[in-house]
Amino acid sequence: MNSLQVSGAEFRKLGDRVATLAARYLDQLDGLPILPPATGRDTEALFHHAVPEEGMGEKAFQDLEHVVEGCRAQNGRFFGYVLGSAEPVAATADLLTSVLNQNVTAWRSAPAAATIERTVVEWLATAIGCPGFLGSLTGGGSAANLMGLAMAREAMLPANKTGLVAQPQAVIYTSQEVHMSISKSVALLGIGREHLRSIAIDDRRCMLPSELENAIRDDKHQGRVPIAVVATAGTVNCGAIDPLLPIAEVARKHKLWLHVDGAYGALAALAIPERFAGLNLADSISLDPHKWLYQPLDCGCLLYRDDAAARRAFSDTGDYAKSWSADPVEGFAFFEESMELSRRFRALKLWLSLRYHGLEAFRRAIQYNLELAQRLASAIARQPQLELLAPVELSAICFRYKAEGLSQEDTNARNARILKRVNERGRVYLSNATLEERFALRACIVNHRTTEADVDSVISEVLAAASEV
Ligand SMILES: *Cc1c(COP(=O)(O)O)cnc(C)c1O
C-alpha cells in the first residue's frame, strides 16, 4: 500500500485534532500575550530540526501546540501594520480548499471554483461601487498592484513583444505617501524607479491634483511619455484618500491609465461610499479582502474595467480573443487575464464567510472600526502627554508621546523605545511610521474583534510603557 494514503477515518481524526486546537486558540485568544515570549534561539530549538526519515505518525501533531504558542496573537488589541483578523468561518473553508485542490486556471479545470471566484469578484466590485468591473483574486495587494501596472504599461506603451528598449521613457505618477509595492512594480516592469514621480501632498496627506498636472506637463515637455497615475485610497501610513475625482479628471485629460491602490482602504467604501467618489472612474483597482474584509491570508483582488486590457497584458498566446469554447462561462480562463497559472481556490473562504454572515455584518464591522479609530483619536487629543501626528481619515492613527524639551532626534528615539516596550508588555501591538522625520506610533484597526476597551488600552499601555523607559 502507498504509505502516503490517509483514509477518511484517519483524516477525520486528524482534522478533529486540528479543529480542537484551533477552537481552543480562538477561545483563549483574548487573554494571550500579543507577542510570544520566545526568542530566536527558542524557536530554532523548537523547530529547526532535521527532516525525519521515518514517519512520526500522529506524534507529528504534538508540536502544533508549540506552533500556536510561537504565534503572535491576533486578538482585538493587535493594531500593527494593516492586518485583518482572520474571520474563522473563512478559515474552515481554507481546509476544504486544500482538500479539494482545485486548480483555478480556467473553468475547464475547476468549474465550481471558477464560477465562485468570478461571482465573489463581482460581489466585491459592486460592494465598493464599481459594478461591471471584472478581475481575479490574487495573493495580495502587491500582486494586484503589479498586475494593474502591467496592464497600464501594455495598454499605453506595448512592450510584451519587443521589450521596452524601442520605446520612449515611460513615467508613472503617485504621491509621496505611496506604498512600497508600487515602486517595486515600477522597477519590475522595467520602467525604473527614477521614473516614478512623487507628487506633493496637502495637509491631509492627499495628492495635490494641480501638482500632478504640472508634473505631467513637465515630463511631456521633456519628451517622456506619461502612462499612468496611481492614486491611493487609504495610504498605508495614515489612511489618506487621494482626491479621486480631480485625479481621474487629470488622467482623462492627458489620457493616462488610472490605477487606484485600495489595498488598505477601498473596502471601507462598503461603509462610507461617499468618501470614495470617483473610484469607479479607475481603469484598475487593487483591494485586499485579507485586510478590511477580515479574511485569512491570503486574499487580494485586482479589479479592472476592461478585460481585453487584461488579456493584452497577460495572454501569452497573443491570440487572446480566441477562447476554448464559445460558451462565455465554459470558455473562461483566468490565466489569460492574470500573471498566475496555478491558482488556489481562494474564493471559497470569501464566498462562505460572506454568505454565513451577510454583507451587512461586514459593513457594520467596518463602520465600527472607523468609529473606534475616531474614539482613539479623540482620546489621544485629550491626553496632554500624547499628540496626534496626522488627521485620522480611516482607521490608522499616527501619534507620539510628547517629550517636552527634547530635540526631534531624542523624541524619535524615546518613542522608538516606547514602541518596543509597549509590544513587549504584551497587551497591545503597535507598529510605526515616519512622517516628515517624526517617528510615529501607529495603530491601525481592521479587526472584527476590536472593542472600545481594546482601543482604550492603547492609551494606558503607551503611558505605562513611557513611564518604564
Ligand atoms: C498592504 C498594502 C499593500 C500591499 O498589499 P499586500 O496584500 O500586503 O501585498 C499595497 N498598498 C497599500 C496601500 C497597502 O496598505
CSV table of N, CA and C in Angstrom, one decimal, residues 117 120-121 124 135-139 289 299-302 334 338 340 343 345-348 350:
chain,number,residue,atom,x,y,z
A,117,GLU,N,-15.3,32.1,-7.9
A,117,GLU,CA,-14.4,33.2,-7.9
A,117,GLU,C,-14.9,34.4,-8.7
A,120,VAL,N,-17.6,36.1,-6.6
A,120,VAL,CA,-17.2,36.9,-5.4
A,120,VAL,C,-16.5,38.2,-5.9
A,121,VAL,N,-15.8,38.1,-7.0
A,121,VAL,CA,-15.2,39.3,-7.6
A,121,VAL,C,-16.3,40.3,-8.0
A,124,LEU,N,-17.6,41.9,-4.8
A,124,LEU,CA,-16.6,42.9,-4.3
A,124,LEU,C,-16.7,44.2,-5.1
A,135,GLY,N,-12.3,40.9,-12.8
A,135,GLY,CA,-11.0,40.8,-12.1
A,135,GLY,C,-10.7,39.4,-11.6
A,136,SER,N,-9.8,39.3,-10.7
A,136,SER,CA,-9.5,38.0,-10.1
A,136,SER,C,-8.9,38.2,-8.7
A,137,LEU,N,-8.9,37.1,-8.0
A,137,LEU,CA,-8.3,37.2,-6.6
A,137,LEU,C,-6.8,36.9,-6.8
A,138,THR,N,-6.0,37.5,-5.9
A,138,THR,CA,-4.5,37.5,-6.0
A,138,THR,C,-4.0,37.1,-4.6
A,139,GLY,N,-2.7,37.0,-4.6
A,139,GLY,CA,-2.0,36.7,-3.3
A,139,GLY,C,-2.0,37.9,-2.4
A,289,PRO,N,-9.2,41.8,0.5
A,289,PRO,CA,-10.1,41.2,1.5
A,289,PRO,C,-9.4,40.6,2.7
A,299,CYS,N,-5.6,36.7,0.5
A,299,CYS,CA,-6.8,37.0,-0.4
A,299,CYS,C,-6.7,38.5,-0.8
A,300,GLY,N,-6.1,38.8,-1.9
A,300,GLY,CA,-6.1,40.1,-2.5
A,300,GLY,C,-7.0,40.0,-3.8
A,301,CYS,N,-7.2,41.2,-4.4
A,301,CYS,CA,-8.0,41.2,-5.6
A,301,CYS,C,-7.6,42.4,-6.5
A,302,LEU,N,-7.6,42.1,-7.8
A,302,LEU,CA,-7.4,43.1,-8.8
A,302,LEU,C,-8.7,43.3,-9.6
A,334,PHE,N,-8.8,32.1,-16.4
A,334,PHE,CA,-8.1,33.1,-15.6
A,334,PHE,C,-6.7,33.4,-16.1
A,338,SER,N,-4.4,37.0,-16.0
A,338,SER,CA,-3.6,37.0,-14.7
A,338,SER,C,-2.2,36.6,-15.0
A,340,GLU,N,-0.7,34.6,-13.0
A,340,GLU,CA,-0.6,33.3,-12.4
A,340,GLU,C,-1.2,32.2,-13.3
A,343,ARG,N,-3.5,28.4,-9.5
A,343,ARG,CA,-4.1,29.3,-8.5
A,343,ARG,C,-5.0,28.5,-7.6
A,345,PHE,N,-7.9,27.9,-4.7
A,345,PHE,CA,-9.4,28.3,-4.6
A,345,PHE,C,-9.6,29.3,-3.5
A,346,ARG,N,-9.0,30.5,-3.7
A,346,ARG,CA,-9.1,31.5,-2.6
A,346,ARG,C,-10.6,32.0,-2.4
A,347,ALA,N,-11.4,31.8,-3.5
A,347,ALA,CA,-12.7,32.4,-3.4
A,347,ALA,C,-13.6,31.7,-2.4
A,348,LEU,N,-13.3,30.4,-2.1
A,348,LEU,CA,-14.2,29.7,-1.3
A,348,LEU,C,-14.4,30.3,0.1
A,350,LEU,N,-14.0,33.4,1.0
A,350,LEU,CA,-14.8,34.7,0.9
A,350,LEU,C,-16.3,34.4,0.7
